[in-house]
Coordinates of C-alpha atoms in Angstrom, one line a residue:
M1 CA 37.8 105.1 82.5
K2 CA 37.7 103.0 85.6
N3 CA 38.6 100.0 83.5
R4 CA 41.7 101.8 82.1
K5 CA 42.8 102.7 85.6
W6 CA 42.4 99.1 86.7
K7 CA 44.5 98.0 83.8
C8 CA 47.2 100.6 84.5
A9 CA 47.3 99.5 88.2
V10 CA 47.8 95.8 87.2
A11 CA 50.5 96.7 84.7
W12 CA 52.3 98.7 87.3
L13 CA 52.1 95.8 89.9
V14 CA 53.4 93.3 87.2
S15 CA 56.3 95.6 86.5
V16 CA 57.2 95.8 90.1
V17 CA 57.1 92.0 90.5
L18 CA 59.2 91.5 87.5
S19 CA 61.7 94.0 88.7
F20 CA 62.2 92.1 91.9
M21 CA 62.4 88.8 90.0
I22 CA 65.2 90.2 87.7
H23 CA 67.0 92.2 90.4
P24 CA 66.3 90.3 93.7
T25 CA 67.4 92.2 96.8
P26 CA 69.3 89.8 99.0
T27 CA 68.3 89.7 102.7
D28 CA 71.9 88.9 103.6
A29 CA 75.3 89.9 102.2
F30 CA 76.0 86.3 101.4
S31 CA 72.8 85.6 99.6
P32 CA 73.6 84.0 96.3
A33 CA 72.3 85.6 93.1
H34 CA 72.5 82.5 90.9
K35 CA 74.7 79.4 90.4
P36 CA 78.0 80.1 88.9
P37 CA 77.9 79.4 85.2
S38 CA 79.7 76.4 83.8
M39 CA 81.1 75.1 87.0
P40 CA 80.6 71.4 87.7
K41 CA 79.1 70.2 91.0
E42 CA 82.2 68.1 91.7
I43 CA 85.8 67.8 90.6
Y44 CA 87.8 64.7 91.5
G45 CA 91.6 65.3 92.3
G46 CA 92.7 61.6 92.1
A47 CA 94.2 59.3 94.7
W48 CA 97.8 59.6 95.7
P49 CA 100.2 57.9 98.1
T50 CA 100.8 61.0 100.3
R51 CA 99.3 62.8 103.3
H52 CA 95.8 64.2 103.2
V53 CA 94.7 67.2 100.9
Q54 CA 95.7 70.6 102.3
G55 CA 94.0 73.0 99.9
I56 CA 92.7 73.9 96.4
A57 CA 93.2 76.7 94.0
I58 CA 91.3 77.4 90.7
D59 CA 92.7 79.0 87.6
P60 CA 89.5 80.3 86.0
Q61 CA 91.3 81.6 82.9
N62 CA 92.5 78.2 81.8
K63 CA 89.9 76.1 83.5
H64 CA 92.4 74.3 85.9
I65 CA 92.1 73.3 89.5
Y66 CA 95.0 72.5 91.7
F67 CA 95.1 70.2 94.7
S68 CA 97.8 70.3 97.5
F69 CA 98.5 66.9 98.9
T70 CA 101.1 67.9 101.4
Q71 CA 104.0 66.4 99.3
I72 CA 102.4 66.6 95.8
L73 CA 100.7 69.3 93.8
V74 CA 98.1 67.9 91.4
K75 CA 96.8 69.8 88.4
T76 CA 93.5 68.7 86.7
D77 CA 90.9 70.3 84.3
F78 CA 87.4 70.9 85.4
Q79 CA 86.4 67.4 84.4
G80 CA 88.9 65.9 86.8
R81 CA 91.4 64.7 84.2
I82 CA 94.9 64.7 85.6
L83 CA 97.1 67.1 83.6
G84 CA 100.2 66.9 85.7
T85 CA 101.8 66.6 89.1
V86 CA 104.8 68.1 90.9
E87 CA 106.4 65.6 93.3
G88 CA 109.5 65.1 95.5
I89 CA 108.5 67.6 98.1
T90 CA 109.8 66.5 101.5
G91 CA 108.5 69.3 103.5
H92 CA 104.8 70.2 104.2
L93 CA 103.0 71.8 101.3
G94 CA 99.8 73.5 102.8
D95 CA 97.1 75.8 101.6
I96 CA 97.4 77.2 98.0
D97 CA 96.0 80.1 95.9
W98 CA 96.0 81.2 92.4
N99 CA 97.4 84.7 91.7
P100 CA 95.5 86.4 88.8
K101 CA 98.2 88.9 88.3
D102 CA 100.9 86.4 87.1
G103 CA 98.9 83.2 86.7
R104 CA 101.0 81.2 89.3
I105 CA 100.0 79.1 92.2
Y106 CA 101.3 80.2 95.7
G107 CA 101.4 77.9 98.7
S108 CA 102.8 77.6 102.2
L109 CA 105.8 75.3 102.5
E110 CA 107.4 74.3 105.8
Y111 CA 110.6 72.6 106.8
K112 CA 110.5 72.8 110.5
D113 CA 113.6 70.7 111.3
A114 CA 115.6 73.0 109.1
E115 CA 113.9 76.1 110.6
S116 CA 112.9 77.2 107.1
F117 CA 109.6 78.4 105.9
Y118 CA 108.8 79.5 102.3
I119 CA 106.1 80.5 99.9
A120 CA 106.2 77.9 97.1
I121 CA 105.4 79.4 93.7
F122 CA 104.4 77.0 91.0
D123 CA 104.3 77.9 87.3
G124 CA 101.1 76.1 86.2
K125 CA 101.7 76.5 82.5
K126 CA 104.8 74.3 82.8
I127 CA 103.1 71.5 84.7
N128 CA 102.4 69.3 81.7
R129 CA 103.0 65.7 82.9
I130 CA 102.7 63.4 85.8
G131 CA 105.8 63.0 88.1
M132 CA 107.5 66.4 87.5
D133 CA 110.3 67.0 90.0
A134 CA 110.0 69.9 92.5
E135 CA 113.7 70.7 92.3
S136 CA 114.9 69.9 88.8
D137 CA 112.0 70.5 86.4
G138 CA 111.9 74.3 86.7
V139 CA 108.2 74.5 87.7
L140 CA 108.8 75.7 91.3
S141 CA 110.5 78.7 93.0
T142 CA 110.5 79.6 96.6
V143 CA 110.7 82.7 98.8
Y144 CA 112.0 82.5 102.4
L145 CA 109.9 84.2 105.1
K146 CA 112.2 85.7 107.8
E147 CA 109.4 86.9 110.0
V148 CA 107.9 83.5 110.4
V149 CA 111.4 81.9 111.2
A150 CA 112.0 84.6 113.9
D151 CA 108.7 83.9 115.6
F152 CA 109.0 80.2 115.3
T153 CA 112.5 80.0 116.8
A154 CA 111.9 82.7 119.5
D155 CA 113.3 81.6 122.9
M156 CA 110.4 82.9 124.9
D157 CA 111.3 81.2 128.2
G158 CA 114.7 82.9 128.1
N159 CA 116.7 79.8 129.0
G160 CA 119.0 80.1 125.9
V161 CA 117.7 76.9 124.3
F162 CA 115.2 76.7 121.4
D163 CA 113.0 73.7 122.1
G164 CA 112.2 72.8 118.5
D165 CA 109.1 71.5 116.8
T166 CA 106.9 70.8 119.9
A167 CA 103.8 72.3 121.5
D168 CA 104.9 71.4 125.1
T169 CA 106.9 74.6 125.5
L170 CA 106.8 78.3 126.2
D171 CA 109.1 78.9 123.2
H172 CA 107.6 80.0 119.8
R173 CA 106.4 83.7 119.9
Y174 CA 102.6 83.8 119.9
G175 CA 102.7 79.9 119.8
C176 CA 103.8 80.1 116.1
S177 CA 104.2 76.6 114.6
G178 CA 104.9 77.9 111.1
I179 CA 102.5 78.8 108.3
D180 CA 99.6 77.2 106.5
G181 CA 96.7 79.3 105.2
V182 CA 97.4 81.6 102.2
A183 CA 95.1 83.8 100.1
F184 CA 95.2 86.8 97.7
G185 CA 93.0 89.8 98.3
P186 CA 92.9 93.5 98.9
Q187 CA 94.2 95.0 102.1
F188 CA 91.9 94.4 105.1
G189 CA 89.1 97.0 105.3
R190 CA 89.1 97.5 101.5
K191 CA 86.9 95.8 98.8
G192 CA 89.3 96.8 96.1
G193 CA 92.9 97.9 95.3
P194 CA 96.1 96.0 94.7
L195 CA 96.1 92.4 95.6
K196 CA 98.2 91.3 98.6
L197 CA 99.4 87.9 99.6
M198 CA 98.0 87.1 103.1
V199 CA 99.9 84.3 105.0
A200 CA 98.5 82.9 108.1
Y201 CA 100.4 81.3 111.0
G202 CA 100.1 77.8 112.2
I203 CA 99.6 78.0 116.1
Y204 CA 100.4 75.3 118.4
S205 CA 97.6 73.9 120.6
N206 CA 98.8 74.5 124.1
T207 CA 96.3 75.0 127.0
Q208 CA 99.0 76.1 129.5
R209 CA 99.8 79.5 128.0
E210 CA 97.8 82.6 127.3
D211 CA 99.9 84.3 124.5
N212 CA 98.6 81.9 121.7
D213 CA 94.9 83.0 121.5
H214 CA 95.2 85.0 118.2
Q215 CA 95.3 84.0 114.7
I216 CA 98.2 85.9 112.9
I217 CA 98.3 87.0 109.3
L218 CA 101.2 88.5 107.4
Q219 CA 100.8 90.8 104.4
Y220 CA 103.1 90.8 101.4
D221 CA 103.4 92.5 98.0
V222 CA 104.5 89.8 95.8
S223 CA 104.9 92.1 92.8
K224 CA 108.5 92.8 94.2
W225 CA 109.4 89.2 94.8
K226 CA 111.2 88.2 91.6
K227 CA 114.6 89.3 93.1
Y228 CA 114.0 86.8 96.1
E229 CA 112.8 83.7 94.1
K230 CA 115.2 80.7 94.2
T231 CA 114.9 77.2 93.0
L232 CA 114.0 74.8 95.7
N233 CA 117.0 72.9 97.2
Q234 CA 115.8 70.7 100.0
E235 CA 119.3 69.6 101.2
R236 CA 120.6 73.3 101.3
P237 CA 117.6 75.6 102.1
H238 CA 118.2 79.1 101.0
K239 CA 117.4 82.4 103.0
S240 CA 116.3 84.7 100.2
G241 CA 113.2 86.7 101.1
P242 CA 111.9 90.0 102.3
K243 CA 113.2 91.3 105.7
Q244 CA 109.7 91.7 106.9
P245 CA 106.0 91.8 105.9
E246 CA 104.3 95.0 104.9
K247 CA 101.9 94.4 107.9
K248 CA 101.3 91.9 110.6
Y249 CA 97.7 91.4 111.8
F250 CA 96.1 89.8 114.8
I251 CA 92.6 88.5 115.4
Y252 CA 91.2 87.1 118.6
T253 CA 89.7 83.6 118.2
G254 CA 90.9 81.7 121.1
N255 CA 93.8 79.1 120.7
T256 CA 93.3 76.6 117.8
T257 CA 95.0 73.4 116.8
Y258 CA 97.7 74.5 114.2
G259 CA 96.1 77.8 113.3
V260 CA 94.5 78.7 110.0
Q261 CA 94.5 75.6 107.8
N262 CA 92.7 77.4 105.0
L263 CA 92.4 81.1 104.3
E264 CA 90.2 82.5 101.5
Y265 CA 89.1 85.9 100.4
D266 CA 85.5 86.1 99.1
A267 CA 85.3 89.1 96.7
Y268 CA 81.5 88.8 96.7
T269 CA 81.2 90.0 100.3
G270 CA 84.7 91.4 100.9
N271 CA 85.2 89.0 103.8
W272 CA 87.9 86.5 104.7
F273 CA 87.2 82.9 105.7
M274 CA 89.5 81.2 108.2
A275 CA 89.0 77.4 108.5
V276 CA 90.7 75.8 111.6
Y277 CA 90.9 72.7 113.6
E278 CA 89.1 73.3 116.9
G279 CA 91.1 74.4 120.0
E280 CA 91.1 72.7 123.3
K281 CA 90.8 75.5 125.8
K282 CA 87.6 75.0 127.8
H283 CA 86.9 78.8 128.3
F284 CA 86.6 79.4 124.5
P285 CA 83.8 78.2 122.2
N286 CA 86.3 76.5 119.9
Y287 CA 84.6 77.1 116.6
S288 CA 86.1 75.6 113.5
L289 CA 85.3 78.4 111.1
F290 CA 85.8 82.2 111.5
I291 CA 85.2 85.1 109.2
I292 CA 87.1 88.3 109.2
D293 CA 84.8 91.3 108.6
G294 CA 86.4 92.8 105.4
T295 CA 84.6 96.1 105.8
K296 CA 86.4 96.9 109.1
P297 CA 89.9 98.4 108.8
P298 CA 92.4 97.2 111.2
K299 CA 92.9 99.2 114.3
K300 CA 96.0 99.5 116.5
G301 CA 95.4 97.9 119.9
L302 CA 96.6 95.6 122.7
I303 CA 97.5 92.0 121.8
R304 CA 95.9 90.2 124.6
G305 CA 97.7 87.6 126.8
Q306 CA 101.3 88.8 126.2
A307 CA 103.7 88.7 129.2
N308 CA 104.8 92.2 128.3
P309 CA 102.1 94.6 127.0
E310 CA 102.4 94.8 123.2
K311 CA 100.3 96.5 120.6
G312 CA 99.5 95.3 117.1
W313 CA 97.1 95.7 114.2
L314 CA 93.9 94.1 115.2
L315 CA 91.2 92.7 112.9
T316 CA 87.5 92.2 113.5
L317 CA 85.3 89.1 113.4
L318 CA 82.1 89.2 111.4
K319 CA 79.3 89.6 113.9
K320 CA 77.2 86.7 112.6
G321 CA 76.8 83.0 113.2
L322 CA 77.3 81.6 116.7
Y323 CA 78.3 83.9 119.6
D324 CA 80.0 83.2 122.8
E325 CA 79.1 85.9 125.3
T326 CA 82.0 85.2 127.7
S327 CA 84.8 85.6 125.1
G328 CA 83.0 87.8 122.7
I329 CA 83.9 85.5 119.8
Y330 CA 81.7 84.9 116.7
G331 CA 82.0 81.8 114.5
W332 CA 80.5 78.7 112.9
E333 CA 81.0 75.0 113.2
F334 CA 81.6 72.6 110.3
S335 CA 81.2 69.0 111.4
G336 CA 82.7 66.0 109.6
L337 CA 86.3 65.7 110.9
P338 CA 88.2 63.3 111.0
R339 CA 88.2 61.9 107.5
P340 CA 86.3 60.9 105.4
A341 CA 84.9 64.4 105.6
T342 CA 83.9 67.4 103.6
A343 CA 85.3 70.5 105.3
P344 CA 86.8 73.9 104.5
Q345 CA 89.9 72.8 106.5
Y346 CA 90.7 70.6 103.6
G347 CA 90.2 73.3 101.0
I348 CA 87.8 76.2 100.3
E349 CA 87.5 78.3 97.1
S350 CA 85.2 81.2 96.6
L351 CA 83.4 81.2 93.3
G352 CA 81.3 84.4 93.7
N353 CA 77.6 85.0 94.3
G354 CA 77.7 82.9 97.5
Y355 CA 79.0 79.7 96.0
Y356 CA 82.1 77.8 97.0
Y357 CA 84.0 74.7 96.4
I358 CA 84.6 72.8 99.7
T359 CA 86.9 69.8 99.6
H360 CA 85.9 66.2 100.5
A361 CA 89.0 64.2 101.8
D362 CA 89.1 60.4 102.1
T363 CA 91.5 57.4 102.2
I364 CA 91.2 54.4 99.9
H365 CA 93.2 51.2 99.7
E366 CA 94.5 50.8 96.1
D367 CA 97.4 48.8 94.5
G368 CA 98.1 47.4 97.9
I369 CA 98.8 50.7 99.6
N370 CA 96.7 53.5 101.2
K371 CA 96.0 56.6 99.1
E372 CA 94.6 60.0 99.8
T373 CA 91.8 61.3 97.6
A374 CA 90.2 64.8 97.3
T375 CA 87.0 66.0 95.6
A376 CA 86.0 69.7 95.3
L377 CA 82.2 69.8 95.9
L378 CA 80.0 72.8 95.1
H379 CA 78.3 74.3 98.1
R380 CA 76.0 77.4 98.7
W381 CA 76.2 79.7 101.6
T382 CA 73.1 79.7 103.8
G383 CA 74.4 81.5 106.8
N384 CA 72.6 78.9 109.0
T385 CA 74.0 78.0 112.4
P386 CA 75.9 76.0 113.4
S387 CA 76.9 75.0 109.8
P388 CA 76.5 77.7 107.2
F389 CA 77.0 75.8 103.9
T390 CA 74.8 73.4 102.1
K391 CA 75.9 71.1 99.2
V392 CA 74.4 72.0 95.8
R393 CA 72.4 68.9 94.7

């Protein structure tokens, strides 16, 4: 009888252990369950005579990855074979993201001298050869963002003159320098629901003003954008776009250098990553990576530092990582800049289960000229401070 009880106890203990092995309980919301299936540890995006890589986007349905090289969009497969490029862009093509609803790639596109800011929409199915033209080959349409233009060109000092593309001015509402980070995800505070396009401002680095200490994100419903889309014409920029965003959000991080370089929604945790170039104001911690707590809905509140009291929709930083008691700001650091470097500022893509591609940027000398390279490297979230990612070996 005792022997049978002992055997039952052992069997129960074994079942408990096996249960935890099969269904591990993560100690942290970011704890990865397993490595993403069938994803290579690195994907090379080639070498190109342009400026450095700005962002990456993955089309998991067709197993394609896209690299934004400022003036060139590059399409490869998961083995790094070049499938096509879109060239001839004279503006600044920034961060990009893939829209699972229509299968197209959306990116930020700036023409500051023309006071024109767009979302560039690439039809990846039509990108089938190297050297396709951004204007004439029918692979790119654009939508004008009036809200961004209004903030960028705002005459904040009231002298009747817009000072143009410079940080050394009081012009540009909130310090807006244009746009860069883009990502698709649900509305802030929700883990599901219709996907929205979130567009983050660039913010000038200016230590002499106090109204530029927030990151700013615009929310758009792109399912209604077909009526706005126009072919890119860089000599005659169009102004076809929505009158205003659905919502405008603010999150207090301290001033940064050119705002959110890469914005990424992580469906595994429901949080949003903001990779930035560090700010220069000494009274802020000047982290290079911030995370928006996706579980916290936006709240109406005072936008700090404005000359005239102003309220807006405020987002909440995830209360993890490094913490600065003076400012109340949380964040992480990601060393490695300037290039060569592996950093989320050059591109970050969430793969689920706590795994991400983070982009390595470098410059090589080839064919008598300097070329920019990019490689998407597989990383795992650790949550360690100061740097929370580790490369998968």
